[in-house]
Amino acid sequence: MNNREREMTAEVLKAMAHPVRLGVIELLAEGEKTCTELFENLECSQSMMSQQLKILCQQGLVAIRKEGTQKYCALQNPDFLKLFDCMHKHLRTFLHFKD
Amino acid sequence: MNNREREMTAEVLKAMAHPVRLGVIELLAEGEKTCTELFENLECSQSMMSQQLKILCQQGLVAIRKEGTQKYCALQNPDFLKLFDCMHKHLRTFLHFKD
DNA sequence: TCCAAACATTAGAAAATTATAATGTTATAA
DNA sequence: TTATAACATTATAATTTTCTAATGTTTGGA
């Protein structure tokens, strides 16, 4: 990796590195969800969710489809889903989620 | 993932999400390096490197072994190396490193 | 046309991160 | 024992992130 690649990679990792945004990715792995479904499930404010979704979209992780007054969010890229699955699998062994 | 797990995961991702720290991980994937080798290769100040290494150690990503006046850094956990390889592989297809 | 639901934007305070400069510590070699 | 190489710590300024509260926009239904 050259420095530019490391910077781009860091940006994507930063976009993932937040509890709410991780929750969004996790929920979207199940399939499309509306913004309301997301913030209700993840117990955060509507405003918070809107801002976090913006970050995920800007990094190309999430795509949004409009339908009437609602917006449906989905994971943008199947490669990213593979990345996330892989990451999640290894993190479970790396972090021993105990207590 | 529950919320606690998402917070722990976010912490690890944050620890990775920095160009210098990604560079450290990349170099250490080749094998042990001293702190000086790291900051010389990555073109950052000694102080900067010391601080970034502290972050990587705190998250359990890097281990440090002392030998005389030098310190040898290495990746702490083989599971993490697998995680990083996997992540890197998928990121290369996800981010199309072009410019 | 008017209201409400769904979502976005803005403003601003608090906290965290980043980076640099200066200084401190420790161990070895001379 | 003194100087130096290797590394750590501290202080601090600048920037970024996080979060909440308030307000704005758009769309569909009554």
GROMACS .gro file of C-alpha atoms (C1' of nucleotides) in nm:
model
  258
    1MET     CA    1   0.000   0.000   0.000
    2ASN     CA    2   0.125   0.346  -0.079
    3ASN     CA    3   0.030   0.640   0.138
    4ARG     CA    4  -0.271   0.735  -0.069
    5GLU     CA    5  -0.407   0.382  -0.042
    6ARG     CA    6  -0.353   0.384   0.331
    7GLU     CA    7  -0.543   0.710   0.360
    8MET     CA    8  -0.836   0.573   0.161
    9THR     CA    9  -0.835   0.256   0.366
   10ALA     CA   10  -0.828   0.458   0.687
   11GLU     CA   11  -1.133   0.654   0.572
   12VAL     CA   12  -1.333   0.338   0.513
   13LEU     CA   13  -1.229   0.196   0.848
   14LYS     CA   14  -1.322   0.521   1.021
   15ALA     CA   15  -1.662   0.506   0.856
   16MET     CA   16  -1.713   0.163   1.013
   17ALA     CA   17  -1.562   0.251   1.349
   18HIS     CA   18  -1.872   0.360   1.538
   19PRO     CA   19  -2.123   0.153   1.733
   20VAL     CA   20  -2.427   0.293   1.553
   21ARG     CA   21  -2.271   0.261   1.210
   22LEU     CA   22  -2.166  -0.096   1.284
   23GLY     CA   23  -2.524  -0.162   1.388
   24VAL     CA   24  -2.652  -0.022   1.061
   25ILE     CA   25  -2.420  -0.245   0.861
   26GLU     CA   26  -2.524  -0.544   1.066
   27LEU     CA   27  -2.895  -0.475   1.015
   28LEU     CA   28  -2.852  -0.407   0.645
   29ALA     CA   29  -2.676  -0.740   0.606
   30GLU     CA   30  -3.023  -0.889   0.663
   31GLY     CA   31  -3.169  -0.677   0.382
   32GLU     CA   32  -3.314  -0.336   0.305
   33LYS     CA   33  -3.437  -0.122   0.593
   34THR     CA   34  -3.596   0.221   0.619
   35CYS     CA   35  -3.425   0.497   0.817
   36THR     CA   36  -3.695   0.474   1.081
   37GLU     CA   37  -3.648   0.100   1.123
   38LEU     CA   38  -3.278   0.162   1.168
   39PHE     CA   39  -3.293   0.426   1.438
   40GLU     CA   40  -3.571   0.244   1.623
   41ASN     CA   41  -3.378  -0.081   1.628
   42LEU     CA   42  -3.053   0.084   1.727
   43GLU     CA   43  -3.207   0.314   1.987
   44CYS     CA   44  -3.067   0.639   1.867
   45SER     CA   45  -3.224   0.966   1.760
   46GLN     CA   46  -3.356   1.024   1.410
   47SER     CA   47  -3.109   1.306   1.362
   48MET     CA   48  -2.817   1.091   1.474
   49MET     CA   49  -2.917   0.818   1.232
   50SER     CA   50  -2.950   1.058   0.945
   51GLN     CA   51  -2.601   1.190   1.007
   52GLN     CA   52  -2.446   0.846   1.045
   53LEU     CA   53  -2.615   0.725   0.727
   54LYS     CA   54  -2.464   1.020   0.544
   55ILE     CA   55  -2.117   0.909   0.650
   56LEU     CA   56  -2.183   0.552   0.538
   57CYS     CA   57  -2.312   0.674   0.202
   58GLN     CA   58  -2.019   0.909   0.148
   59GLN     CA   59  -1.779   0.619   0.188
   60GLY     CA   60  -1.982   0.413  -0.056
   61LEU     CA   61  -2.086   0.159   0.204
   62VAL     CA   62  -2.461   0.222   0.195
   63ALA     CA   63  -2.699   0.307  -0.089
   64ILE     CA   64  -3.037   0.475  -0.052
   65ARG     CA   65  -3.346   0.424  -0.261
   66LYS     CA   66  -3.641   0.658  -0.233
   67GLU     CA   67  -3.999   0.539  -0.228
   68GLY     CA   68  -4.270   0.791  -0.148
   69THR     CA   69  -4.195   0.952   0.182
   70GLN     CA   70  -3.958   0.680   0.293
   71LYS     CA   71  -3.600   0.592   0.211
   72TYR     CA   72  -3.474   0.240   0.192
   73CYS     CA   73  -3.114   0.177   0.289
   74ALA     CA   74  -2.908  -0.116   0.169
   75LEU     CA   75  -2.546  -0.221   0.158
   76GLN     CA   76  -2.396  -0.077  -0.156
   77ASN     CA   77  -2.145  -0.338  -0.251
   78PRO     CA   78  -2.141  -0.718  -0.220
   79ASP     CA   79  -1.763  -0.707  -0.182
   80PHE     CA   80  -1.807  -0.498   0.125
   81LEU     CA   81  -2.047  -0.749   0.272
   82LYS     CA   82  -1.784  -1.018   0.226
   83LEU     CA   83  -1.531  -0.789   0.391
   84PHE     CA   84  -1.760  -0.725   0.683
   85ASP     CA   85  -1.841  -1.094   0.732
   86CYS     CA   86  -1.475  -1.181   0.726
   87MET     CA   87  -1.389  -0.901   0.965
   88HIS     CA   88  -1.665  -0.995   1.200
   89LYS     CA   89  -1.562  -1.360   1.203
   90HIS     CA   90  -1.202  -1.280   1.290
   91LEU     CA   91  -1.294  -1.013   1.542
   92ARG     CA   92  -1.501  -1.263   1.734
   93THR     CA   93  -1.193  -1.475   1.787
   94PHE     CA   94  -0.968  -1.175   1.840
   95LEU     CA   95  -1.189  -0.992   2.085
   96HIS     CA   96  -1.312  -1.246   2.334
   97PHE     CA   97  -1.648  -1.087   2.400
   98LYS     CA   98  -1.670  -1.182   2.764
   99ASP     CA   99  -1.820  -1.050   3.088
  100MET     CA  100  -2.358  -0.815   1.825
  101ASN     CA  101  -2.487  -0.638   2.130
  102ASN     CA  102  -2.398  -0.278   2.200
  103ARG     CA  103  -2.095  -0.361   2.410
  104GLU     CA  104  -1.956  -0.579   2.135
  105ARG     CA  105  -2.014  -0.306   1.882
  106GLU     CA  106  -1.827  -0.060   2.103
  107MET     CA  107  -1.531  -0.295   2.138
  108THR     CA  108  -1.529  -0.361   1.766
  109ALA     CA  109  -1.541   0.012   1.696
  110GLU     CA  110  -1.239   0.064   1.921
  111VAL     CA  111  -1.033  -0.191   1.729
  112LEU     CA  112  -1.139  -0.044   1.396
  113LYS     CA  113  -1.051   0.304   1.518
  114ALA     CA  114  -0.709   0.180   1.621
  115MET     CA  115  -0.655   0.062   1.264
  116ALA     CA  116  -0.808   0.367   1.098
  117HIS     CA  117  -0.502   0.584   1.053
  118PRO     CA  118  -0.247   0.588   0.771
  119VAL     CA  119   0.055   0.556   0.998
  120ARG     CA  120  -0.099   0.280   1.206
  121LEU     CA  121  -0.200   0.091   0.892
  122GLY     CA  122   0.158   0.127   0.774
  123VAL     CA  123   0.286  -0.017   1.102
  124ILE     CA  124   0.058  -0.318   1.073
  125GLU     CA  125   0.166  -0.368   0.714
  126LEU     CA  126   0.536  -0.356   0.803
  127LEU     CA  127   0.495  -0.581   1.104
  128ALA     CA  128   0.322  -0.837   0.885
  129GLU     CA  129   0.672  -0.892   0.739
  130GLY     CA  130   0.815  -0.953   1.084
  131GLU     CA  131   0.956  -0.776   1.389
  132LYS     CA  132   1.075  -0.417   1.351
  133THR     CA  133   1.229  -0.165   1.588
  134CYS     CA  134   1.053   0.166   1.655
  135THR     CA  135   1.322   0.347   1.460
  136GLU     CA  136   1.279   0.123   1.157
  137LEU     CA  137   0.909   0.192   1.169
  138PHE     CA  138   0.919   0.571   1.179
  139GLU     CA  139   1.200   0.585   0.922
  140ASN     CA  140   1.011   0.366   0.678
  141LEU     CA  141   0.684   0.547   0.730
  142GLU     CA  142   0.834   0.895   0.722
  143CYS     CA  143   0.689   1.028   1.042
  144SER     CA  144   0.844   1.173   1.357
  145GLN     CA  145   0.974   0.958   1.638
  146SER     CA  146   0.724   1.112   1.876
  147MET     CA  147   0.435   1.045   1.641
  148MET     CA  148   0.539   0.683   1.604
  149SER     CA  149   0.570   0.635   1.978
  150GLN     CA  150   0.217   0.766   2.028
  151GLN     CA  151   0.068   0.559   1.748
  152LEU     CA  152   0.240   0.246   1.877
  153LYS     CA  153   0.086   0.309   2.216
  154ILE     CA  154  -0.259   0.307   2.061
  155LEU     CA  155  -0.188  -0.016   1.875
  156CYS     CA  156  -0.059  -0.177   2.194
  157GLN     CA  157  -0.354  -0.061   2.400
  158GLN     CA  158  -0.591  -0.232   2.161
  159GLY     CA  159  -0.383  -0.549   2.176
  160LEU     CA  160  -0.277  -0.529   1.814
  161VAL     CA  161   0.096  -0.488   1.868
  162ALA     CA  162   0.334  -0.635   2.126
  163ILE     CA  163   0.667  -0.489   2.226
  164ARG     CA  164   0.979  -0.674   2.333
  165LYS     CA  165   1.270  -0.491   2.488
  166GLU     CA  166   1.629  -0.563   2.400
  167GLY     CA  167   1.895  -0.331   2.531
  168THR     CA  168   1.819   0.021   2.426
  169GLN     CA  169   1.585  -0.087   2.149
  170LYS     CA  170   1.229  -0.212   2.137
  171TYR     CA  171   1.108  -0.466   1.889
  172CYS     CA  172   0.750  -0.442   1.775
  173ALA     CA  173   0.548  -0.732   1.640
  174LEU     CA  174   0.187  -0.815   1.569
  175GLN     CA  175   0.036  -0.949   1.887
  176ASN     CA  176  -0.211  -1.200   1.758
  177PRO     CA  177  -0.211  -1.436   1.460
  178ASP     CA  178  -0.589  -1.406   1.439
  179PHE     CA  179  -0.547  -1.037   1.384
  180LEU     CA  180  -0.304  -1.097   1.103
  181LYS     CA  181  -0.563  -1.316   0.934
  182LEU     CA  182  -0.821  -1.044   0.988
  183PHE     CA  183  -0.594  -0.784   0.838
  184ASP     CA  184  -0.508  -0.997   0.535
  185CYS     CA  185  -0.872  -1.065   0.472
  186MET     CA  186  -0.964  -0.702   0.515
  187HIS     CA  187  -0.689  -0.589   0.290
  188LYS     CA  188  -0.787  -0.835   0.018
  189HIS     CA  189  -1.149  -0.724   0.015
  190LEU     CA  190  -1.062  -0.357   0.040
  191ARG     CA  191  -0.852  -0.385  -0.272
  192THR     CA  192  -1.158  -0.493  -0.466
  193PHE     CA  193  -1.387  -0.253  -0.284
  194LEU     CA  194  -1.169   0.054  -0.315
  195HIS     CA  195  -1.044   0.063  -0.670
  196PHE     CA  196  -0.712   0.227  -0.592
  197LYS     CA  197  -0.698   0.446  -0.899
  198ASP     CA  198  -0.584   0.800  -0.971
  199DT     C1'  199  -5.531   2.281   0.128
  200DC     C1'  200  -5.363   2.135   0.556
  201DC     C1'  201  -5.152   1.801   0.855
  202DA     C1'  202  -4.845   1.454   0.980
  203DA     C1'  203  -4.488   1.117   0.887
  204DA     C1'  204  -4.027   1.052   0.723
  205DC     C1'  205  -3.619   1.232   0.670
  206DA     C1'  206  -3.244   1.624   0.626
  207DT     C1'  207  -2.991   2.017   0.779
  208DT     C1'  208  -2.790   2.340   1.086
  209DA     C1'  209  -2.589   2.520   1.498
  210DG     C1'  210  -2.323   2.462   1.871
  211DA     C1'  211  -2.105   2.253   2.280
  212DA     C1'  212  -1.816   1.884   2.444
  213DA     C1'  213  -1.496   1.539   2.366
  214DA     C1'  214  -1.155   1.300   2.101
  215DT     C1'  215  -0.792   1.292   1.762
  216DT     C1'  216  -0.394   1.459   1.526
  217DA     C1'  217   0.044   1.661   1.500
  218DT     C1'  218   0.451   1.917   1.657
  219DA     C1'  219   0.787   2.079   1.971
  220DA     C1'  220   1.014   2.032   2.378
  221DT     C1'  221   1.178   1.764   2.736
  222DG     C1'  222   1.245   1.328   3.005
  223DT     C1'  223   1.428   0.845   3.066
  224DT     C1'  224   1.726   0.454   3.007
  225DA     C1'  225   2.087   0.165   2.852
  226DT     C1'  226   2.513   0.103   2.618
  227DA     C1'  227   2.960   0.244   2.434
  228DA     C1'  228   3.360   0.505   2.488
  229DT     C1'  229   3.117   0.860   3.419
  230DT     C1'  230   2.964   1.090   3.042
  231DA     C1'  231   2.767   1.120   2.589
  232DT     C1'  232   2.455   0.938   2.280
  233DA     C1'  233   2.107   0.645   2.064
  234DA     C1'  234   1.649   0.482   2.126
  235DC     C1'  235   1.240   0.562   2.293
  236DA     C1'  236   0.860   0.792   2.612
  237DT     C1'  237   0.605   1.170   2.792
  238DT     C1'  238   0.402   1.616   2.820
  239DA     C1'  239   0.199   2.031   2.667
  240DT     C1'  240  -0.061   2.239   2.349
  241DA     C1'  241  -0.286   2.407   1.933
  242DA     C1'  242  -0.566   2.274   1.552
  243DT     C1'  243  -0.883   1.988   1.365
  244DT     C1'  244  -1.234   1.638   1.366
  245DT     C1'  245  -1.593   1.375   1.575
  246DT     C1'  246  -1.988   1.310   1.850
  247DC     C1'  247  -2.424   1.433   2.014
  248DT     C1'  248  -2.841   1.703   2.101
  249DA     C1'  249  -3.180   2.035   2.006
  250DA     C1'  250  -3.411   2.297   1.692
  251DT     C1'  251  -3.575   2.376   1.254
  252DG     C1'  252  -3.642   2.274   0.750
  253DT     C1'  253  -3.817   1.992   0.350
  254DT     C1'  254  -4.093   1.674   0.104
  255DT     C1'  255  -4.461   1.359   0.025
  256DG     C1'  256  -4.898   1.138   0.074
  257DG     C1'  257  -5.344   1.131   0.283
  258DA     C1'  258  -5.766   1.345   0.488
   0.00000   0.00000   0.00000
